[in-house]
Short mmCIF file of C-alpha atoms and ligand atoms in Angstrom, two decimals:
data_model
loop_
_atom_site.label_atom_id
_atom_site.label_comp_id
_atom_site.label_asym_id
_atom_site.label_seq_id
_atom_site.Cartn_x
_atom_site.Cartn_y
_atom_site.Cartn_z
CA UNK A 1 0.41 0.17 -0.40
CA UNK A 2 1.30 3.88 -0.75
CA UNK A 3 0.77 6.15 1.32
CA UNK A 4 0.90 10.19 -0.18
CA UNK A 5 1.59 13.59 2.20
CA UNK A 6 -1.69 15.57 2.45
CA UNK A 7 0.59 18.35 1.95
CA UNK A 8 1.50 16.75 -1.57
CA UNK A 9 4.86 17.91 -1.73
CA UNK A 10 6.59 14.63 -1.20
CA UNK A 11 6.66 11.08 -2.98
CA UNK A 12 4.03 8.40 -2.94
CA UNK A 13 5.83 5.87 -0.14
CA UNK A 14 5.88 2.53 0.87
CA UNK A 15 4.44 1.13 5.05
CA UNK A 16 7.22 1.06 6.02
CA UNK A 17 8.85 4.54 5.27
CA UNK A 18 5.73 5.76 6.19
CA UNK A 19 6.28 4.34 9.71
CA UNK A 20 9.95 4.59 10.13
CA UNK A 21 9.40 8.24 8.95
CA UNK A 22 6.47 8.88 10.58
CA UNK A 23 5.87 11.89 9.01
CA UNK A 24 6.59 12.73 5.35
CA UNK A 25 9.56 15.36 4.24
CA UNK A 26 7.45 18.21 3.71
CA UNK A 27 5.52 17.30 6.87
CA UNK A 28 2.58 16.71 5.91
CA UNK A 29 0.78 13.87 7.07
CA UNK A 30 0.30 10.45 5.56
CA UNK A 31 -2.81 9.26 3.94
CA UNK A 32 -3.95 5.65 2.72
CA UNK A 33 -3.73 5.75 -1.81
CA UNK A 34 -6.79 3.55 -1.27
CA UNK A 35 -9.40 2.24 0.75
CA UNK A 36 -11.37 -0.36 -0.15
CA UNK A 37 -14.55 -1.61 1.31
CA UNK A 38 -14.17 -4.95 3.07
CA UNK A 39 -16.86 -7.27 1.89
CA UNK A 40 -20.42 -7.05 2.91
CA UNK A 41 -20.30 -11.00 3.60
CA UNK A 42 -17.26 -10.18 6.33
CA UNK A 43 -19.63 -7.24 8.22
CA UNK A 44 -22.68 -9.15 8.16
CA UNK A 45 -20.70 -12.19 9.67
CA UNK A 46 -19.06 -10.36 11.96
CA UNK A 47 -19.77 -12.28 15.23
CA UNK A 48 -18.20 -15.30 13.70
CA UNK A 49 -14.70 -14.27 13.54
CA UNK A 50 -12.17 -13.20 16.44
CA UNK A 51 -11.36 -10.08 17.75
CA UNK A 52 -7.96 -11.35 15.56
CA UNK A 53 -9.70 -12.09 12.63
CA UNK A 54 -11.25 -8.76 12.52
CA UNK A 55 -8.21 -7.10 13.11
CA UNK A 56 -6.62 -8.85 10.59
CA UNK A 57 -9.31 -8.26 7.66
CA UNK A 58 -9.54 -4.60 8.64
CA UNK A 59 -5.46 -3.74 8.78
CA UNK A 60 -4.25 -6.07 6.29
CA UNK A 61 -4.80 -3.94 2.98
CA UNK A 62 -2.86 -0.86 4.78
CA UNK A 63 0.05 -3.11 5.26
CA UNK A 64 0.06 -4.84 1.56
CA UNK A 65 2.63 -7.33 1.30
CA UNK A 66 5.44 -5.93 3.44
CA UNK A 67 4.80 -7.65 6.53
CA UNK A 68 4.10 -11.04 5.39
CA UNK A 69 0.75 -12.47 6.85
CA UNK A 70 1.89 -14.89 9.75
CA UNK A 71 4.04 -11.99 10.71
CA UNK A 72 0.92 -9.59 10.84
CA UNK A 73 -1.15 -11.94 12.21
CA UNK A 74 1.61 -12.19 14.94
CA UNK A 75 2.17 -8.95 15.30
CA UNK A 76 -1.99 -8.57 15.48
CA UNK A 77 -1.99 -11.50 18.19
CA UNK A 78 0.44 -9.60 20.78
CA UNK A 79 -1.48 -6.28 20.17
CA UNK A 80 -4.97 -7.29 20.32
CA UNK A 81 -4.38 -9.01 23.56
CA UNK A 82 -7.09 -8.26 26.30
CA UNK A 83 -11.13 -7.39 25.84
CA UNK A 84 -13.24 -4.48 24.63
CA UNK A 85 -15.85 -4.71 26.67
CA UNK A 86 -19.13 -2.71 26.02
CA UNK A 87 -21.25 -2.05 29.45
CA UNK A 88 -24.55 -0.70 29.02
CA UNK A 89 -24.74 2.19 31.57
CA UNK A 90 -28.40 3.73 29.73
CA UNK A 91 -31.61 1.92 27.58
CA UNK A 92 -29.19 3.17 24.96
CA UNK A 93 -25.91 4.20 25.74
CA UNK A 94 -22.98 1.91 25.79
CA UNK A 95 -19.53 2.24 27.23
CA UNK A 96 -16.88 0.93 25.01
CA UNK A 97 -14.12 0.24 28.03
CA UNK A 98 -10.44 0.36 25.69
CA UNK A 99 -8.65 0.38 29.59
CA UNK A 100 -7.89 -3.52 29.52
CA UNK A 101 -4.83 -3.41 28.43
CA UNK A 102 -1.30 -2.88 30.26
CA UNK A 103 -1.50 0.86 30.42
CA UNK A 104 -4.87 1.36 31.18
CA UNK A 105 -5.80 3.64 28.40
CA UNK A 106 -6.99 2.81 24.66
CA UNK A 107 -2.96 3.64 23.54
CA UNK A 108 -1.70 0.42 24.21
CA UNK A 109 -3.06 -0.79 20.59
CA UNK A 110 -1.26 1.58 18.63
CA UNK A 111 1.63 1.84 20.03
CA UNK A 112 1.86 -2.04 20.78
CA UNK A 113 0.84 -2.45 16.48
CA UNK A 114 3.87 0.45 15.46
CA UNK A 115 6.35 -1.07 17.89
CA UNK A 116 5.90 -4.18 16.50
CA UNK A 117 6.31 -2.89 12.98
CA UNK A 118 9.50 -1.65 13.43
CA UNK A 119 10.76 -4.05 15.22
CA UNK A 120 9.94 -6.26 12.18
CA UNK A 121 11.45 -3.40 9.70
CA UNK A 122 14.31 -3.29 11.44
CA UNK A 123 15.21 -6.90 11.98
CA UNK A 124 18.23 -6.86 9.40
CA UNK A 125 19.60 -3.64 10.26
CA UNK A 126 21.75 -2.24 12.67
CA UNK A 127 20.07 0.44 12.12
CA UNK A 128 18.76 2.82 15.33
CA UNK A 129 15.37 4.85 15.31
CA UNK A 130 14.35 7.15 17.92
CA UNK A 131 10.80 7.46 18.53
CA UNK A 132 10.15 11.12 19.65
CA UNK A 133 6.42 11.51 21.23
CA UNK A 134 4.97 14.09 23.19
CA UNK A 135 2.15 13.03 25.62
CA UNK A 136 -0.67 14.88 26.95
CA UNK A 137 -0.60 11.87 29.47
CA UNK A 138 -1.46 8.50 28.00
CA UNK A 139 0.58 8.35 25.18
CA UNK A 140 3.85 9.06 26.84
CA UNK A 141 2.73 5.40 29.30
CA UNK A 142 1.38 3.39 26.24
CA UNK A 143 4.60 4.46 24.16
CA UNK A 144 6.86 3.46 27.60
CA UNK A 145 5.20 -0.01 27.35
CA UNK A 146 4.73 -0.87 23.71
CA UNK A 147 8.43 0.08 23.02
CA UNK A 148 10.36 -1.51 26.03
CA UNK A 149 12.84 -3.56 25.20
CA UNK A 150 12.24 -3.51 21.39
CA UNK A 151 15.68 -3.89 19.35
CA UNK A 152 17.14 -1.05 17.24
CA UNK A 153 14.75 1.42 19.20
CA UNK A 154 15.31 4.45 21.42
CA UNK A 155 12.28 6.14 22.62
CA UNK A 156 12.01 9.72 23.81
CA UNK A 157 9.15 11.09 25.95
CA UNK A 158 8.37 14.36 26.30
CA UNK A 159 5.77 15.52 28.84
CA UNK A 160 4.61 18.80 30.14
CA UNK A 161 5.82 19.24 33.73
CA UNK A 162 2.69 19.15 36.43
CA UNK A 163 0.27 18.49 34.02
CA UNK A 164 -0.06 14.89 34.16
CA UNK A 165 -1.69 12.93 36.54
CA UNK A 166 0.97 10.68 39.22
CA UNK A 167 -0.18 7.52 37.82
CA UNK A 168 1.07 8.99 34.24
CA UNK A 169 3.97 10.51 35.15
CA UNK A 170 5.16 7.07 37.02
CA UNK A 171 4.57 5.12 34.11
CA UNK A 172 6.19 6.98 31.58
CA UNK A 173 9.60 7.75 33.81
CA UNK A 174 10.34 4.97 35.56
CA UNK A 175 10.81 1.93 33.53
CA UNK A 176 14.28 2.92 32.19
CA UNK A 177 16.28 0.74 29.35
CA UNK A 178 15.36 2.16 25.91
CA UNK A 179 12.83 4.73 27.44
CA UNK A 180 13.74 8.37 28.07
CA UNK A 181 11.50 10.79 30.19
CA UNK A 182 12.02 14.79 28.86
CA UNK A 183 9.77 16.93 31.75
CA UNK A 184 9.08 19.76 29.89
CA UNK A 185 8.62 23.11 31.53
CA UNK A 186 5.37 24.32 29.27
CA UNK A 187 1.85 22.81 28.26
CA UNK A 188 1.20 19.66 25.51
CA UNK A 189 1.55 21.77 22.60
CA UNK A 190 4.82 23.07 23.82
CA UNK A 191 6.18 19.50 23.67
CA UNK A 192 4.32 19.10 20.32
CA UNK A 193 6.30 21.94 18.77
CA UNK A 194 9.52 20.41 20.18
CA UNK A 195 9.27 17.36 18.20
CA UNK A 196 8.09 18.99 15.40
CA UNK A 197 11.43 21.41 15.46
CA UNK A 198 13.17 18.23 15.59
CA UNK A 199 12.22 16.31 12.66
CA UNK A 200 12.88 19.74 10.45
CA UNK A 201 16.41 19.96 12.64
CA UNK A 202 18.85 19.26 9.30
CA UNK A 203 21.78 18.82 12.53
CA UNK A 204 20.03 15.87 13.66
CA UNK A 205 21.22 12.87 11.97
CA UNK A 206 19.37 9.94 13.74
CA UNK A 207 16.32 8.78 12.29
CA UNK A 208 13.71 10.09 13.74
CA UNK A 209 9.86 9.24 13.80
CA UNK A 210 6.80 9.66 15.82
CA UNK A 211 4.38 7.67 18.24
CA UNK A 212 1.60 9.87 18.03
CA UNK A 213 -1.26 9.06 15.86
CA UNK A 214 0.50 10.85 12.91
CA UNK A 215 2.41 7.52 12.06
CA UNK A 216 0.33 5.03 10.42
CA UNK A 217 1.29 2.54 12.82
CA UNK A 218 -0.32 3.80 15.79
CA UNK A 219 -2.97 5.27 13.92
CA UNK A 220 -5.23 2.31 11.73
CA UNK A 221 -5.23 -0.02 14.61
CA UNK A 222 -7.53 2.24 16.47
CA UNK A 223 -9.89 1.09 13.74
CA UNK A 224 -10.61 -2.70 15.24
CA UNK A 225 -12.24 -0.89 18.47
CA UNK A 226 -15.22 -0.24 16.21
CA UNK A 227 -15.62 -3.25 14.81
CA UNK A 228 -15.48 -5.13 17.90
CA UNK A 229 -18.27 -2.71 19.62
CA UNK A 230 -20.33 -3.31 15.90
CA UNK A 231 -19.53 -7.16 16.82
CA UNK A 232 -20.67 -6.82 20.47
CA UNK A 233 -23.71 -4.83 19.39
CA UNK A 234 -25.44 -5.37 15.89
CA UNK A 235 -27.87 -7.58 17.80
CA UNK A 236 -29.65 -4.58 18.99
CA UNK A 237 -31.01 -3.94 15.26
CA UNK A 238 -30.23 0.14 16.27
CA UNK A 239 -27.90 2.42 14.33
CA UNK A 240 -24.80 3.02 16.05
CA UNK A 241 -23.72 6.44 16.96
CA UNK A 242 -20.30 6.74 18.15
CA UNK A 243 -18.89 9.37 20.63
CA UNK A 244 -15.02 9.93 21.09
CA UNK A 245 -14.03 11.91 23.40
CA UNK A 246 -10.68 13.59 21.25
CA UNK A 247 -7.96 15.83 21.80
CA UNK A 248 -5.39 15.33 18.60
CA UNK A 249 -8.51 13.29 16.59
CA UNK A 250 -6.52 10.34 15.88
CA UNK A 251 -9.44 7.76 17.59
CA UNK A 252 -12.21 9.41 16.15
CA UNK A 253 -10.56 9.58 13.00
CA UNK A 254 -9.89 6.07 12.59
CA UNK A 255 -13.73 5.13 13.43
CA UNK A 256 -14.27 7.35 10.05
CA UNK A 257 -11.76 4.93 8.30
CA UNK A 258 -14.06 2.13 9.65
CA UNK A 259 -16.98 3.69 8.48
CA UNK A 260 -15.21 3.97 4.74
CA UNK A 261 -14.37 0.39 4.98
CA UNK A 262 -18.31 -0.36 5.12
CA UNK A 263 -18.66 -0.45 8.85
CA UNK A 264 -22.59 0.39 9.23
CA UNK A 265 -22.01 3.76 11.82
CA UNK A 266 -24.73 6.16 11.58
CA UNK A 267 -23.20 9.74 12.67
CA UNK A 268 -19.46 10.45 14.76
CA UNK A 269 -19.65 12.73 17.63
CA UNK A 270 -16.41 14.46 18.73
CA UNK A 271 -16.93 15.23 22.16
CA UNK A 272 -13.78 17.85 23.31
CA UNK A 273 -13.35 19.48 26.81
CA UNK A 274 -13.10 23.38 26.38
CA UNK A 275 -9.90 22.83 23.90
CA UNK A 276 -12.86 23.69 20.97
CA UNK A 277 -11.15 24.29 18.06
CA UNK A 278 -13.01 21.86 16.37
CA UNK A 279 -16.68 22.49 17.44
CA UNK A 280 -15.89 26.25 16.91
CA UNK A 281 -14.59 25.37 13.16
CA UNK A 282 -18.05 23.35 12.58
CA UNK A 283 -20.11 26.09 14.00
CA UNK A 284 -18.58 29.11 11.71
CA UNK A 285 -16.24 27.12 8.93
CA UNK A 286 -13.22 28.67 10.85
CA UNK A 287 -10.00 26.67 11.82
CA UNK A 288 -8.96 28.36 14.01
CA UNK A 289 -6.52 26.64 16.55
CA UNK A 290 -5.48 28.15 19.82
CA UNK A 291 -2.72 27.57 23.15
CA UNK A 292 -4.47 24.23 24.57
CA UNK A 293 -5.89 24.85 28.00
CA UNK A 294 -5.33 22.84 31.20
CA UNK A 295 -8.72 20.47 32.35
CA UNK A 296 -9.78 17.08 34.44
CA UNK A 297 -9.57 15.58 31.29
CA UNK A 298 -5.93 16.09 30.20
CA UNK A 299 -4.87 13.50 27.70
CA UNK A 300 -7.94 15.88 25.37
CA UNK A 301 -5.93 19.26 26.22
CA UNK A 302 -4.90 20.11 22.52
CA UNK A 303 -5.34 23.34 20.63
CA UNK A 304 -4.30 22.32 17.55
CA UNK A 305 -5.45 18.58 17.10
CA UNK A 306 -3.05 16.79 14.67
CA UNK A 307 -5.40 14.49 12.68
CA UNK A 308 -8.18 17.08 11.44
CA UNK A 309 -6.75 17.33 8.76
CA UNK A 310 -7.09 13.73 7.66
CA UNK A 311 -10.91 14.11 8.64
CA UNK A 312 -11.17 16.81 5.80
CA UNK A 313 -9.61 14.61 3.65
CA UNK A 314 -11.98 11.73 4.15
CA UNK A 315 -14.84 13.88 3.65
CA UNK A 316 -12.54 15.59 0.65
CA UNK A 317 -12.51 19.08 2.09
CA UNK A 318 -16.27 19.58 1.88
CA UNK A 319 -17.85 21.19 5.66
CA UNK A 320 -21.15 20.45 4.52
CA UNK A 321 -20.55 16.67 4.19
CA UNK A 322 -18.63 16.62 7.54
CA UNK A 323 -21.33 18.45 9.26
CA UNK A 324 -23.88 15.26 7.89
CA UNK A 325 -21.92 12.86 9.26
CA UNK A 326 -20.47 14.55 12.11
CA UNK A 327 -20.96 16.73 15.33
CA UNK A 328 -18.57 18.25 17.56
CA UNK A 329 -19.56 19.51 21.04
CA UNK A 330 -16.81 21.12 23.55
CA UNK A 331 -17.68 20.71 27.82
CA UNK A 332 -16.24 22.59 30.81
CA UNK A 333 -14.98 20.66 33.53
CA UNK A 334 -18.05 20.86 35.51
CA UNK A 335 -20.15 19.29 33.51
CA UNK A 336 -17.96 16.63 33.22
CA UNK A 337 -18.30 16.32 36.91
CA UNK A 338 -21.85 16.75 36.79
CA UNK A 339 -22.20 13.68 34.00
CA UNK A 340 -19.91 11.61 36.31
CA UNK A 341 -22.38 11.93 38.93
CA UNK A 342 -25.19 11.31 37.00
CA UNK A 343 -23.65 8.07 35.27
CA UNK A 344 -22.65 6.78 38.73
CA UNK A 345 -25.97 7.56 40.28
CA UNK A 346 -27.95 6.56 37.47
CA UNK A 347 -25.86 3.09 36.88
CA UNK A 348 -23.51 2.76 39.35
CA UNK A 349 -20.70 2.60 36.40
CA UNK A 350 -17.83 4.75 37.19
CA UNK A 351 -16.13 6.33 34.59
CA UNK A 352 -13.21 8.82 33.57
CA UNK A 353 -13.53 11.96 33.01
CA UNK A 354 -12.70 11.09 29.24
CA UNK A 355 -15.37 8.96 29.12
CA UNK A 356 -17.56 11.07 30.67
CA UNK A 357 -16.99 13.90 27.93
CA UNK A 358 -17.90 11.13 25.88
CA UNK A 359 -21.06 10.44 27.80
CA UNK A 360 -21.99 14.46 27.61
CA UNK A 361 -21.43 14.07 23.45
CA UNK A 362 -23.94 11.58 22.78
CA UNK A 363 -26.51 13.31 25.38
CA UNK A 364 -25.84 16.85 23.36
CA UNK A 365 -26.80 15.19 20.18
CA UNK A 366 -29.75 13.65 21.04
CA UNK A 367 -30.17 10.03 20.19
CA UNK A 368 -33.35 9.08 18.05
CA UNK A 369 -35.89 6.35 18.79
CA UNK A 370 -33.55 3.87 16.40
CA UNK A 371 -30.34 5.14 17.69
CA UNK A 372 -28.02 3.38 20.26
CA UNK A 373 -24.82 5.18 21.49
CA UNK A 374 -21.58 4.32 22.43
CA UNK A 375 -18.92 6.43 23.95
CA UNK A 376 -15.08 5.54 24.03
CA UNK A 377 -14.00 4.29 27.61
CA UNK A 378 -10.89 5.77 26.40
CA UNK A 379 -9.06 5.28 30.23
CA UNK A 380 -9.60 3.23 33.56
CA UNK A 381 -10.90 5.95 36.24
CA UNK A 382 -7.53 4.73 37.82
CA UNK A 383 -5.63 6.97 36.00
CA UNK A 384 -7.60 10.22 37.07
CA UNK A 385 -7.48 9.01 40.68
CA UNK A 386 -7.75 12.58 42.32
CA UNK A 387 -10.67 14.18 40.14
CA UNK A 388 -12.34 10.46 39.76
CA UNK A 389 -12.40 10.03 44.21
CA UNK A 390 -12.94 13.91 44.83
CA UNK A 391 -16.12 13.38 42.63
CA UNK A 392 -17.41 10.59 43.13
CA UNK A 393 -18.21 8.72 46.58
CA UNK A 394 -15.79 6.12 45.80
CA UNK A 395 -12.69 5.06 46.25
CA UNK A 396 -11.07 3.53 43.01
CA UNK A 397 -9.29 0.05 43.52
CA UNK A 398 -5.58 0.45 42.37
CA UNK A 399 -4.88 -2.34 39.51
CA UNK A 400 -2.22 -4.80 39.81
CA UNK A 401 -0.21 -3.50 36.88
CA UNK A 402 -0.57 0.13 38.26
CA UNK A 403 0.73 -0.90 41.93
CA UNK A 404 3.62 -2.28 40.70
CA UNK A 405 5.13 1.29 39.28
CA UNK A 406 3.85 3.34 42.30
CA UNK A 407 7.07 2.93 43.93
CA UNK A 408 9.24 2.77 40.98
CA UNK A 409 11.84 5.76 41.29
CA UNK A 410 11.32 8.87 38.08
CA UNK A 411 13.96 9.59 35.92
CA UNK A 412 13.45 12.08 33.91
CA UNK A 413 15.70 15.08 32.52
CA UNK A 414 14.39 18.73 32.82
CA UNK A 415 14.02 20.68 29.67
CA UNK A 416 12.85 23.98 28.94
CA UNK A 417 13.73 24.74 25.35
CA UNK A 418 14.12 23.01 22.21
CA UNK A 419 17.61 23.88 22.66
CA UNK A 420 17.46 21.14 25.60
CA UNK A 421 16.35 18.20 23.28
CA UNK A 422 18.68 18.91 20.82
CA UNK A 423 21.45 18.52 23.13
CA UNK A 424 19.56 15.31 24.74
CA UNK A 425 19.43 14.25 20.93
CA UNK A 426 22.87 14.93 20.06
CA UNK A 427 24.53 13.22 23.02
C1 LIG B 501 -5.60 10.30 24.03
C2 LIG B 501 -6.35 10.54 24.76
C3 LIG B 501 -7.95 10.84 24.00
C4 LIG B 501 -7.57 11.40 22.81
O1 LIG B 501 -7.49 10.90 21.81
P1 LIG B 501 -7.12 11.48 20.56
O2 LIG B 501 -7.06 10.28 19.76
O3 LIG B 501 -5.84 11.70 20.74
O4 LIG B 501 -8.35 12.42 19.79
C5 LIG B 501 -8.67 10.32 24.86
N1 LIG B 501 -8.69 10.15 26.27
C6 LIG B 501 -7.68 9.77 26.79
C7 LIG B 501 -7.86 9.06 27.82
C8 LIG B 501 -6.50 9.46 26.04
O5 LIG B 501 -5.90 9.35 26.64
#
């Protein structure tokens, strides 16, 4: 499969090069040249397939012959290694729990898949690749875990000091080995900007790639969840509306890809916190990125969502077509806390702040009689322990995989400017 740059100023390239380089030479995001719908027979008989078989059907055209089938199946088995349950919280609403992986956020799937692909592409040479990643919270942990011990890959994670939760910080600063953390004096957008500058810097001769959702191997496997949810819920005979708590808009963009592959999805709701660049765009047609603001759903504190350009491509840059298939609403922290309380008091379900924003999106959209809403529960509530325990009358039990790291020692290098990152990479 070939990929082209969305800035249209670079040659087309292979899946391998798109993964190894992360971003095109003209700094554009890569996009697949073809998207061939899956057979109707497959979609109609999805219940007869295992999750591994579904994932293979969904991803194989995007990898093409660049990874042998048997190897790709192995990679999928390592990636899709936990459950993706749907839990009903209302008559017509379910939570799709994406947090049963090793770092308890949905990003485990994309991070593991990408790490496995890079390891495969590096198997016959001694080249080293440096994965540079900016995190607003959960990417760091997922990438650290997914890439730990991966041959030929060094990982450098940039995170905004004081703006990730304690558990998130432990997950990305304590593993050691090939994983290094830079604690940046700034917000997430500063981290993302430093990463982008490093990619442009000709004096850095190391091979750099990104493990943010701009990387196609991080982004595309996120299509799987939508198929798993459809498999679980299509028997309701209702049309599915997905609400995706969105930051960089990679997850929801993968959902739209799933729809392009033929998955019957009625509508998408991109739910955001007060970082409302996309909701504003849908209202007034002007895309006006702003600096990100800190919220209790910190993994979505993004003022200039990197994947939105892919969504525009999927709708041929036609805002009217986008508006028909896709809504986007923004919610305050107070509204988010109220939603957490409401979900808990009516069903006993404990949602994390991101999932609660997703729930709010469904309520605002207003489900019709023949529709069933699914919000993506993108992280386990324990990852946002302070907010959850301050808001709800519960104490969240700390799962084993988290308890283990809480006593580990944080190791991070402070950085306050691009030069600090550059010095770090050059040494
Ligand atoms: C990363 C993240 C998001 C946002 O996902 P995008 O693909 O960047 O839109 C939402 N919730 C949680 C918990 C996350 O970690």
